[in-house]
PDB file of C-alpha atoms and ligand atoms in Angstrom:
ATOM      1  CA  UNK A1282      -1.863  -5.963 -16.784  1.00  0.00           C
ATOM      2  CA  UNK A1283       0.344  -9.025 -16.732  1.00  0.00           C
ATOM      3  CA  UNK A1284      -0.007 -12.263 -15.094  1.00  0.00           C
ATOM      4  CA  UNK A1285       2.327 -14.044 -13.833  1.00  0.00           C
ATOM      5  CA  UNK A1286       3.198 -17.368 -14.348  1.00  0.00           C
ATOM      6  CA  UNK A1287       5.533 -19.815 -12.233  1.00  0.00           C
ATOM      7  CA  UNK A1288       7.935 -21.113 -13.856  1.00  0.00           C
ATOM      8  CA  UNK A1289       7.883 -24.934 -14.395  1.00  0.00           C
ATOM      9  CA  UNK A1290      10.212 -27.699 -13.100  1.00  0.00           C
ATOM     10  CA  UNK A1291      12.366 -27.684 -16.504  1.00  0.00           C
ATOM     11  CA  UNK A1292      12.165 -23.742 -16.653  1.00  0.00           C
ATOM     12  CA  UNK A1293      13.902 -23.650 -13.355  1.00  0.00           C
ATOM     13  CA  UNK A1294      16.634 -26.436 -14.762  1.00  0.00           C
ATOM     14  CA  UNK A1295      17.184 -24.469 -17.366  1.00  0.00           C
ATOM     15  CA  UNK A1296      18.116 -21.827 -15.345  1.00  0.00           C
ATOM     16  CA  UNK A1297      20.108 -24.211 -12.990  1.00  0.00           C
ATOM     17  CA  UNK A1298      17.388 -23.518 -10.361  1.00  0.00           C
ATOM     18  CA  UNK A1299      16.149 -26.778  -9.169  1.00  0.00           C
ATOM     19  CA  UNK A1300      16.127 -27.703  -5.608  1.00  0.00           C
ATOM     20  CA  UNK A1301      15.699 -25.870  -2.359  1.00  0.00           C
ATOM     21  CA  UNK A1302      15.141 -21.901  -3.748  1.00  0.00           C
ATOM     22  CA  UNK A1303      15.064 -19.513  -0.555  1.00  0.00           C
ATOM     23  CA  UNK A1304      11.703 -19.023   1.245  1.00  0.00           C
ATOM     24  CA  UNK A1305      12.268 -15.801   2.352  1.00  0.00           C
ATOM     25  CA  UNK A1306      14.457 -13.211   0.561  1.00  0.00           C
ATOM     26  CA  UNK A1307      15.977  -9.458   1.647  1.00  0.00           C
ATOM     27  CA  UNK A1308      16.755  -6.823  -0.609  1.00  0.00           C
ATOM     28  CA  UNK A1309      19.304  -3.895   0.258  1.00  0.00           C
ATOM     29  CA  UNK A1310      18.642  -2.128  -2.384  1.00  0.00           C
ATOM     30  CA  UNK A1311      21.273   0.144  -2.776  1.00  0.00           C
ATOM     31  CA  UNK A1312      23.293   2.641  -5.680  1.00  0.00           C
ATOM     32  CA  UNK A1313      20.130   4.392  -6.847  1.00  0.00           C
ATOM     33  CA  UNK A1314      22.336   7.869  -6.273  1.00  0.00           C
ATOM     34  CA  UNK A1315      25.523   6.327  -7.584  1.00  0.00           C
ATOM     35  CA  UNK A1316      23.833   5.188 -10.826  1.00  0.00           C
ATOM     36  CA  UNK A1317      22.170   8.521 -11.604  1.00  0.00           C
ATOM     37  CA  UNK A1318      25.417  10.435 -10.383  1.00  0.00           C
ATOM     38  CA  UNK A1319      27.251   8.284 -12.957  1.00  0.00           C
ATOM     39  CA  UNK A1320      24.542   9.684 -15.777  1.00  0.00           C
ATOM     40  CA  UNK A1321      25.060  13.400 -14.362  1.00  0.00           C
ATOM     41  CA  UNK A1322      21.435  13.221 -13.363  1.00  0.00           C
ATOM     42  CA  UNK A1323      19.533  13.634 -10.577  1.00  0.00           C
ATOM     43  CA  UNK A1324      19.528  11.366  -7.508  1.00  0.00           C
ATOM     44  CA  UNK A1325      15.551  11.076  -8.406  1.00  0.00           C
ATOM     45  CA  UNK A1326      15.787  10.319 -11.573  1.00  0.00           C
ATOM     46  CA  UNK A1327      18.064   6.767  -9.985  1.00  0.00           C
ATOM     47  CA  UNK A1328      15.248   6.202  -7.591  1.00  0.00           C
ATOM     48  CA  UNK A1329      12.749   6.018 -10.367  1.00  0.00           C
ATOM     49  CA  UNK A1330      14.731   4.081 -12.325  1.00  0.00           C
ATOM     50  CA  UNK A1331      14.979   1.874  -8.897  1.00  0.00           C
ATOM     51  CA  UNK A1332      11.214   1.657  -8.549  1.00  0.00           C
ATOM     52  CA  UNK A1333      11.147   0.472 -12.559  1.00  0.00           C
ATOM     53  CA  UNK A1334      13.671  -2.385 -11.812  1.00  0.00           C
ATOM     54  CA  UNK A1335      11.436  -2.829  -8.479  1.00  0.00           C
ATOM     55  CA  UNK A1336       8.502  -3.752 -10.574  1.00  0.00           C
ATOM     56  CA  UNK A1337      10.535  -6.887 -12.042  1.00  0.00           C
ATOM     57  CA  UNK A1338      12.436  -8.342  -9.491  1.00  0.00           C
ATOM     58  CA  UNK A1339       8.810  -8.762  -7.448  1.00  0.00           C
ATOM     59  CA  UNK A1340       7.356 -10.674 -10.389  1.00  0.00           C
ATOM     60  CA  UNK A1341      10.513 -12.651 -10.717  1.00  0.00           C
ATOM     61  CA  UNK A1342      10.029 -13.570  -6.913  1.00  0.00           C
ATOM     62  CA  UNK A1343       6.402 -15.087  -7.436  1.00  0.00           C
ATOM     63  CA  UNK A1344       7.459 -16.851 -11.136  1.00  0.00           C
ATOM     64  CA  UNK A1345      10.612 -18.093  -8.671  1.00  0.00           C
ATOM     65  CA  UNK A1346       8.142 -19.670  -6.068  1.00  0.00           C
ATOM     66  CA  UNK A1347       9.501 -17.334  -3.523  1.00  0.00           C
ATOM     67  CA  UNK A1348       7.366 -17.307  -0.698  1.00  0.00           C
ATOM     68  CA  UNK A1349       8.610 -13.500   0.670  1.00  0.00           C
ATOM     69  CA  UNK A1350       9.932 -10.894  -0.494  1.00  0.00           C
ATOM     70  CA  UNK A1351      11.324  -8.103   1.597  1.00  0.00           C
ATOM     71  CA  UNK A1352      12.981  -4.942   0.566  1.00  0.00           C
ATOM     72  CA  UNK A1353      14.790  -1.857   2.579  1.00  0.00           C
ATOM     73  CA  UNK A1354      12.694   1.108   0.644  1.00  0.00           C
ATOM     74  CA  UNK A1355      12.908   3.966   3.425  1.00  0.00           C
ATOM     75  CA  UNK A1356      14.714   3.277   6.559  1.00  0.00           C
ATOM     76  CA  UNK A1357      14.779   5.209  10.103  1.00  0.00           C
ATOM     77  CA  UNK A1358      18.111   6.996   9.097  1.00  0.00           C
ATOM     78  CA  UNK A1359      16.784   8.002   5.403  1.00  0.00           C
ATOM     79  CA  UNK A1360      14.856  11.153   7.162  1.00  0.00           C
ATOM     80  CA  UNK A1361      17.840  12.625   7.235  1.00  0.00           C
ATOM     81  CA  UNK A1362      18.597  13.166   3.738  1.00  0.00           C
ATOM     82  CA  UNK A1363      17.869  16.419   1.887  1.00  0.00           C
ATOM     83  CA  UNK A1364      13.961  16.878   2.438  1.00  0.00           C
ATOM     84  CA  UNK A1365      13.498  16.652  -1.935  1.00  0.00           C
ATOM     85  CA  UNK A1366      15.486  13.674  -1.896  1.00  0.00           C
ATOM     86  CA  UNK A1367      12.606  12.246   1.062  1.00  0.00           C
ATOM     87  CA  UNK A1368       9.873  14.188  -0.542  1.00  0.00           C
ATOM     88  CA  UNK A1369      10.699  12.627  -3.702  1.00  0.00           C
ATOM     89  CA  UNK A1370      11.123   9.141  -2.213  1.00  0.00           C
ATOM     90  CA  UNK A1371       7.543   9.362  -1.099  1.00  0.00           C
ATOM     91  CA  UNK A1372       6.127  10.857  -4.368  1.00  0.00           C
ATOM     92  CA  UNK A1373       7.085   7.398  -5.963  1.00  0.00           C
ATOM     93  CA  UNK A1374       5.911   5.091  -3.004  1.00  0.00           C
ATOM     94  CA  UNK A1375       2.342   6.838  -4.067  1.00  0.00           C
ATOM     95  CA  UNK A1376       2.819   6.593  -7.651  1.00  0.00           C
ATOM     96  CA  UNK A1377       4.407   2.773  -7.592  1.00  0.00           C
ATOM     97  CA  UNK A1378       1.010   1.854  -5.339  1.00  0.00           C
ATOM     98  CA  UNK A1379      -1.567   3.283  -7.691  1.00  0.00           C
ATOM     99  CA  UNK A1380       0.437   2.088 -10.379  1.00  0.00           C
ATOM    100  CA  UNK A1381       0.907  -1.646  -9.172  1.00  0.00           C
ATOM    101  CA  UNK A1382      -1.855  -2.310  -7.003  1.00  0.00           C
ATOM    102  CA  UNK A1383      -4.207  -4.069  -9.697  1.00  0.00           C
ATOM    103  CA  UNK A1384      -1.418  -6.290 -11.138  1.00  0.00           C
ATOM    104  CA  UNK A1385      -0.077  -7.368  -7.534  1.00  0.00           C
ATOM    105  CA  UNK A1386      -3.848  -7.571  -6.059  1.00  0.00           C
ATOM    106  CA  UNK A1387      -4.603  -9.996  -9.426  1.00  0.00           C
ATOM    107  CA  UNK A1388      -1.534 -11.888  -9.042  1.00  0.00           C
ATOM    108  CA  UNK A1389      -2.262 -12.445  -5.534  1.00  0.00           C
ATOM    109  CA  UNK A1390       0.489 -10.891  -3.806  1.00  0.00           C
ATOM    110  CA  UNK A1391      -0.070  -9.537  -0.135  1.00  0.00           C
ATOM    111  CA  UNK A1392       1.254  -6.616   0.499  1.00  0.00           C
ATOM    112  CA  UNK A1393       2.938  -6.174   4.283  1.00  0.00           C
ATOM    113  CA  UNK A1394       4.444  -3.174   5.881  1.00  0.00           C
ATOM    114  CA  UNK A1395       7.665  -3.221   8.193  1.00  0.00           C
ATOM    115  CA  UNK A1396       8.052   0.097  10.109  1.00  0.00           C
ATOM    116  CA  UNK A1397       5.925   2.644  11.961  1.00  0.00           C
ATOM    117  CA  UNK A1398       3.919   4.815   9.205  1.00  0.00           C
ATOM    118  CA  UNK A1399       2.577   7.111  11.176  1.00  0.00           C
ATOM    119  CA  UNK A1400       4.985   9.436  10.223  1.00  0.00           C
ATOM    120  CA  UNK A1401       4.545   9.819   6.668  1.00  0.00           C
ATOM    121  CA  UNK A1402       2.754  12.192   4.896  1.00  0.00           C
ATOM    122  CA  UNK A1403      -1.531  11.451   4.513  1.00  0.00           C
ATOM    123  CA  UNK A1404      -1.504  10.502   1.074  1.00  0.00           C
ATOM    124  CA  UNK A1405       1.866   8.564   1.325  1.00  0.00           C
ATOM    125  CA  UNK A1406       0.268   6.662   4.039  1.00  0.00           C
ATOM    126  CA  UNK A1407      -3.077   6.154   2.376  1.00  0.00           C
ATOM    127  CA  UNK A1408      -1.941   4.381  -0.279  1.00  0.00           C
ATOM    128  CA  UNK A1409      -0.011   1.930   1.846  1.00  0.00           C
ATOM    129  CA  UNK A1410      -2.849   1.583   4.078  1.00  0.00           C
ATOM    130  CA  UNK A1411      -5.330   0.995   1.266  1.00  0.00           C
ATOM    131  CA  UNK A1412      -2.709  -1.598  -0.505  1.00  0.00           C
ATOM    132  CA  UNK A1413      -2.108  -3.334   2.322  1.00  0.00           C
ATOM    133  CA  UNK A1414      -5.747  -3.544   3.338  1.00  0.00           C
ATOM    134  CA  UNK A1415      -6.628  -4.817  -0.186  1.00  0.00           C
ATOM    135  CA  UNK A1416      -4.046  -8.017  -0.902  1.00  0.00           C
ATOM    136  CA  UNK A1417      -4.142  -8.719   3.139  1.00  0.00           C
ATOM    137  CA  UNK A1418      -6.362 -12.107   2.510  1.00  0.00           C
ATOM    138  CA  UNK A1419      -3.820 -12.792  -0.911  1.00  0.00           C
ATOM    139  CA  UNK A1420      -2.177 -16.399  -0.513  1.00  0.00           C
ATOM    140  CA  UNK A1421       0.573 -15.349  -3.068  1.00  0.00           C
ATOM    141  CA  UNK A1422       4.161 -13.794  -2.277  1.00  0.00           C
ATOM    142  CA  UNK A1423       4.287 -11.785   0.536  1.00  0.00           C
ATOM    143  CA  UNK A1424       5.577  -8.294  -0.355  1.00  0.00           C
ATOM    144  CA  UNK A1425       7.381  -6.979   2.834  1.00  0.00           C
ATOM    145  CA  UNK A1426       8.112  -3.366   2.375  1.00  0.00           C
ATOM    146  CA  UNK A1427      10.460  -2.185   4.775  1.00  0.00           C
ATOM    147  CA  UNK A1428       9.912   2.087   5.577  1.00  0.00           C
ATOM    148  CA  UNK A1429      10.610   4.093   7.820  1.00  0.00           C
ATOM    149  CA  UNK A1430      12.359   0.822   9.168  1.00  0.00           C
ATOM    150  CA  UNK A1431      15.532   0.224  11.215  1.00  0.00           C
ATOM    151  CA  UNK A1432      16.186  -2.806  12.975  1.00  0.00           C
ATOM    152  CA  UNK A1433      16.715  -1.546  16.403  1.00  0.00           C
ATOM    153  CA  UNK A1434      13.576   0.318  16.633  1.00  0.00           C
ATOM    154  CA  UNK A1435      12.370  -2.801  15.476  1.00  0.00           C
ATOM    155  CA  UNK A1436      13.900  -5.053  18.450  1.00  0.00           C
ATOM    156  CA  UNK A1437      12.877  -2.114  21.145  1.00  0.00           C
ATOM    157  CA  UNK A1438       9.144  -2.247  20.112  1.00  0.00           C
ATOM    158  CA  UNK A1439       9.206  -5.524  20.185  1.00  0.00           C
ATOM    159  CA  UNK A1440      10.671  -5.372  23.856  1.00  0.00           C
ATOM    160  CA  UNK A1441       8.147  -2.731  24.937  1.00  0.00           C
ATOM    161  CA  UNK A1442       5.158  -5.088  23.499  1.00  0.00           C
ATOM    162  CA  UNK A1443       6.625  -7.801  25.291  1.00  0.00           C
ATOM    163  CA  UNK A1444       6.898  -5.812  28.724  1.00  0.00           C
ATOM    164  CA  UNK A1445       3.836  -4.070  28.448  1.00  0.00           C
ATOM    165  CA  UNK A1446       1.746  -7.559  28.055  1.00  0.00           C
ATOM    166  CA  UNK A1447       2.891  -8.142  31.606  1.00  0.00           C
ATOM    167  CA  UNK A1448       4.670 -11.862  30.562  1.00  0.00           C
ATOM    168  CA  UNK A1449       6.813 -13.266  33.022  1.00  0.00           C
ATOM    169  CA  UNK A1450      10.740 -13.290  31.741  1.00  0.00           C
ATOM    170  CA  UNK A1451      11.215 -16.631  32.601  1.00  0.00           C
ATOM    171  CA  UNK A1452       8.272 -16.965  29.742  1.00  0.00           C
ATOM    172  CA  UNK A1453      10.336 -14.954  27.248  1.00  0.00           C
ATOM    173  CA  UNK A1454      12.175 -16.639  24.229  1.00  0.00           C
ATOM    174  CA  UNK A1455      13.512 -16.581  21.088  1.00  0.00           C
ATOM    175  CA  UNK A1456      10.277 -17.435  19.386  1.00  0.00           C
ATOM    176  CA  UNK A1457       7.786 -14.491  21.565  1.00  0.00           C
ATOM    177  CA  UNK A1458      10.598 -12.079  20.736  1.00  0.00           C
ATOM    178  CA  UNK A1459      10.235 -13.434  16.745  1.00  0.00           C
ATOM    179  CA  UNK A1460       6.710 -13.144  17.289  1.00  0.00           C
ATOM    180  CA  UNK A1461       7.017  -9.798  18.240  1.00  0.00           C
ATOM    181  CA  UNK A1462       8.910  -8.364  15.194  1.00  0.00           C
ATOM    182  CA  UNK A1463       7.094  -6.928  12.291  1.00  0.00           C
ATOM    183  CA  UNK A1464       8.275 -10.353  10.275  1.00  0.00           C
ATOM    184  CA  UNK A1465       6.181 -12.386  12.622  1.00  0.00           C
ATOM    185  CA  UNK A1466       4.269 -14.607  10.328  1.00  0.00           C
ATOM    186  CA  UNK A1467       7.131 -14.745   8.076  1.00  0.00           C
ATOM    187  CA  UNK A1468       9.314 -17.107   6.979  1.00  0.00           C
ATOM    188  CA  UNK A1469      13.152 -17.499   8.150  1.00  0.00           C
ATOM    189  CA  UNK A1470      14.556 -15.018   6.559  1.00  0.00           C
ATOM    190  CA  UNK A1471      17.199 -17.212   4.137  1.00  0.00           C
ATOM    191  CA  UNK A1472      19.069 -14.395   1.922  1.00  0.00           C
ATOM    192  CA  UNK A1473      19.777 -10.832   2.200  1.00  0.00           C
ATOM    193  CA  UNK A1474      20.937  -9.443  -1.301  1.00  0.00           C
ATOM    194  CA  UNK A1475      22.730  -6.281  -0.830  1.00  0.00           C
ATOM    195  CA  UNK A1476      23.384  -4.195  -4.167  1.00  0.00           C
ATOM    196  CA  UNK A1477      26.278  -2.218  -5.727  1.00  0.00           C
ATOM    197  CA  UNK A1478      28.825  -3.175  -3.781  1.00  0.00           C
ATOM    198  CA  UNK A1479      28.549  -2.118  -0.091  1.00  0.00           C
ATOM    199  CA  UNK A1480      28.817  -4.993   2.341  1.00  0.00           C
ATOM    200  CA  UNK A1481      26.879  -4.141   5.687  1.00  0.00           C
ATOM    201  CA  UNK A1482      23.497  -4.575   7.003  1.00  0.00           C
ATOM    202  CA  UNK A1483      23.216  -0.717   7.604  1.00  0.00           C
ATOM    203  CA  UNK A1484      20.355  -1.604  10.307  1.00  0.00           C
ATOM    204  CA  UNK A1485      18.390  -3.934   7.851  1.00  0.00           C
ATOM    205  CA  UNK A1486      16.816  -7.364   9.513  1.00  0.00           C
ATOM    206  CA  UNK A1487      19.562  -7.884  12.251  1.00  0.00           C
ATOM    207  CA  UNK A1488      17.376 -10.775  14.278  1.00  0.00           C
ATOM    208  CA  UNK A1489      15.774 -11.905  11.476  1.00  0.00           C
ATOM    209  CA  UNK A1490      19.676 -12.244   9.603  1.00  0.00           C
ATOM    210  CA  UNK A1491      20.760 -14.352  12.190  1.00  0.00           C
ATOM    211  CA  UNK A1492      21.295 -17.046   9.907  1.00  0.00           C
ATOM    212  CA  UNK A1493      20.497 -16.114   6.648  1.00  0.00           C
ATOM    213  CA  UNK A1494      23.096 -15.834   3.648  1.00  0.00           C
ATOM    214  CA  UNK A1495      24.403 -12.941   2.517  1.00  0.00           C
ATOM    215  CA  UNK A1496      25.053 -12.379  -1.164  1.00  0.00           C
ATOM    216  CA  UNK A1497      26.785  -8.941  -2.301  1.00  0.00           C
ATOM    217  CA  UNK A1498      26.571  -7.647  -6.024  1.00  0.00           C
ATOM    218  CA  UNK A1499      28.691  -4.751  -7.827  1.00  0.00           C
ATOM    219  CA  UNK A1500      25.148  -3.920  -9.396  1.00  0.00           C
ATOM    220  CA  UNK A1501      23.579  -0.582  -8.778  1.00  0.00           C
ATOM    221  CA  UNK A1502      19.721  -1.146  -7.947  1.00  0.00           C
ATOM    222  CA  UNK A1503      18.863   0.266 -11.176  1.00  0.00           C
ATOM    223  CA  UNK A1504      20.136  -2.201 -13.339  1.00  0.00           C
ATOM    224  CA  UNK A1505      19.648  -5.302 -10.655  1.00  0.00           C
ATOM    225  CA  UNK A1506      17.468  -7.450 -13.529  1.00  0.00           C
ATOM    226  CA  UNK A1507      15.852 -11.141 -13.399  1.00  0.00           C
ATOM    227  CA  UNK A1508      18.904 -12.305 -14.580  1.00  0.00           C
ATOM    228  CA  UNK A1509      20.828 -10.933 -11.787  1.00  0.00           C
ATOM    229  CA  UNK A1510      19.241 -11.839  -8.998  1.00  0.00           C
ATOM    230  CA  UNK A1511      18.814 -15.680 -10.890  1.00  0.00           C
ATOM    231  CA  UNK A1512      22.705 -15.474 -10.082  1.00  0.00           C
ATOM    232  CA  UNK A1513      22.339 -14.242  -6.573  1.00  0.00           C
ATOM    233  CA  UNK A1514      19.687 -16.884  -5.984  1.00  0.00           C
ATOM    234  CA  UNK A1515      21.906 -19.834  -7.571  1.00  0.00           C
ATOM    235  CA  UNK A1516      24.701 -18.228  -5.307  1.00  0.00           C
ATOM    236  CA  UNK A1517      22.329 -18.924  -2.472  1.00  0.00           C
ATOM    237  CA  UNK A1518      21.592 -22.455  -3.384  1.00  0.00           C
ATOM    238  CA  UNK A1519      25.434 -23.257  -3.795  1.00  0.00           C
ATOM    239  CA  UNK A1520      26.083 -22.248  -0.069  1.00  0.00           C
ATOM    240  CA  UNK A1521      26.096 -25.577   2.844  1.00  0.00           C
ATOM    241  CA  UNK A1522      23.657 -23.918   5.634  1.00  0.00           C
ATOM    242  CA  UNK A1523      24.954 -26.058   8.848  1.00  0.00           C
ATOM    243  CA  UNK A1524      23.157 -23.583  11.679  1.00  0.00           C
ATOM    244  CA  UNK A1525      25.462 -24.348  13.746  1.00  0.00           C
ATOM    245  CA  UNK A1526      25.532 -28.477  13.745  1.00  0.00           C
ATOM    246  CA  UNK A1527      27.991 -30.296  11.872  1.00  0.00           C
ATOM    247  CA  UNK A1528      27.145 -31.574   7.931  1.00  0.00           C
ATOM    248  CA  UNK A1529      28.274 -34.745   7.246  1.00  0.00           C
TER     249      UNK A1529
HETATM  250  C1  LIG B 232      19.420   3.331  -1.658  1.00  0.00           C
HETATM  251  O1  LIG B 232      20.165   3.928  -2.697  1.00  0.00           O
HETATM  252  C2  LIG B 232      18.005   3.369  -1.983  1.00  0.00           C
HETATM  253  C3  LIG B 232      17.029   3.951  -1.233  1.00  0.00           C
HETATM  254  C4  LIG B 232      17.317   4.639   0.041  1.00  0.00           C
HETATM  255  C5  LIG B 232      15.621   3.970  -1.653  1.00  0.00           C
HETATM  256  C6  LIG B 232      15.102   2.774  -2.390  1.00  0.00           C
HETATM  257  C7  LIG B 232      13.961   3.206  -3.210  1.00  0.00           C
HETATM  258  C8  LIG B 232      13.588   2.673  -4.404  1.00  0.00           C
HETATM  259  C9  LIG B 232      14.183   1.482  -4.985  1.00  0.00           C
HETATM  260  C10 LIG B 232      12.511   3.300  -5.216  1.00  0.00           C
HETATM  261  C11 LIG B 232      11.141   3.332  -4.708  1.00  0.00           C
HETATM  262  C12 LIG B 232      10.730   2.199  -3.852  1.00  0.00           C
HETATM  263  C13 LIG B 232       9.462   1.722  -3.793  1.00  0.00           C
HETATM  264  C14 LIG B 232       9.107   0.669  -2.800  1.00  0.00           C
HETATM  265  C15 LIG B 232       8.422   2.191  -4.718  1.00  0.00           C
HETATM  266  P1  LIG B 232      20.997   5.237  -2.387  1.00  0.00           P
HETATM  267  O2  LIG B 232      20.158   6.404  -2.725  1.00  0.00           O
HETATM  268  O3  LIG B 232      21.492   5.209  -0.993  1.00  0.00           O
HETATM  269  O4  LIG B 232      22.176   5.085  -3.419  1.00  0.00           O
HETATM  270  P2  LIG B 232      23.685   5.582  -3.231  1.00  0.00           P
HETATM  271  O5  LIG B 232      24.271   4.791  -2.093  1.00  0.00           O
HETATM  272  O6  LIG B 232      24.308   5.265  -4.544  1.00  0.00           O
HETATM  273  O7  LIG B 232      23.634   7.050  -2.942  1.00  0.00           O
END
């Protein structure tokens, strides 16, 4: 089991990381089927290879500093896909938790779920329940995993929470509806990395992207390494955030 260590102030010079890293940071993580295609494998065999990579990039995000972490694993539309393709999807969510849990649990991270889980399979859900129940009191990075997830589902459950708790519109604003989300707690959400190539949100954070950056990479998922998303992260820090007001 490794521990991980933060990297210090001249590790991060080194790197050309000093100064205001991103707080919160979303991964599309995209080209798992492109990358095995271009291997004349199976799409499977990219989506293991995209849980492998998976493994890194999180301990990357607590040696970083990062204070969340949030990546698109199963979203609302990805039911639609062949029922293997899902089925094997959710036979590595199981394996990746009873594989990871120790290391993340000992390195503190807190595991959080975005989306509805009720509909997955017992076991699938299990394990998520049981990971998430185990790191919940962690102080580390916070690990949002984003399943069964879309964005708009998101906003209307958010809506029907509101409603249902009887508040008054003229009571309801930007920070009850942020409150509402499955992010609430969170950080601002500051970056939203989106892998090989595509440039859309494809239903991914849309409130919580309001005014984040967006970084794109030719990368499939696969081979997104530390030293990638390093670049994507000194992309980030190059970037002048104004939200809106005027930097002099
Ligand atoms: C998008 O690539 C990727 C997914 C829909 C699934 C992401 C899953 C993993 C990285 C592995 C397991 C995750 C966890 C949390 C253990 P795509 O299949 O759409 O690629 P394509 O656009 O090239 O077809």
């Amino acid at each position: 089991m490794r521990i991980y260590e933060r990297y210090t102030d001249a590790e991060l010079a080194e790197m050309g990381l000093s100064g205001d890293r991103p707080k919160h940071v979303g991964i599309i993580m995209d080209g798992n089927g492109r990358w095995a295609k271009q291997r004349l494998m199976p799409r499977s065999f990219g989506h293991r290879a995209g849980m492998e990579a998976l493994h890194e990039i999180v301990r990357e995000a607590h040696c970083l500093g990062i204070k969340t972490l949030t990546v698109y694993a199963f979203s609302t539309e990805n039911w639609r896909r062949p029922i293997a393709e899902v089925n094997a999807l959710f036979g590595l969510l199981t394996e990746y938790f009873e594989k990871e849990i120790d290391e993340l649990d000992a390195n503190g991270v807190r595991i959080v779920a975005l989306g509805d889980l009720e509909p997955f399979p017992q076991k699938v859900k299990a394990c998520m329940v049981d990971a998430i129940e185990r790191t919940k009191n962690n102080e580390g990075l916070n690990f949002c995993i984003a399943i069964n997830y879309g964005s708009r589902a998101e906003i209307v459950s958010a809506i029907k929470r509101i409603v249902d708790s009887g508040i008054p519109s003229a009571q309801i604003g930007e920070e009850l509806v942020s409150d509402s989300l499955y992010t609430s707690g969170q950080p601002e959400l500051d970056l939203i990395i989106r892998t090989a190539g595509e440039q859309r949100l494809s239903n991914f954070l849309l409130w919580q992207a309001a005014y984040a950056e967006f970084v794109f990479t030719p990368v499939c998922w696969p081979d997104f390494d530390t030293a990638e998303f390093r670049r994507c992260i000194a992309e980030f820090m190059k970037r002048t955030r104004r939200f809106g007001k005027v930097v002099e």
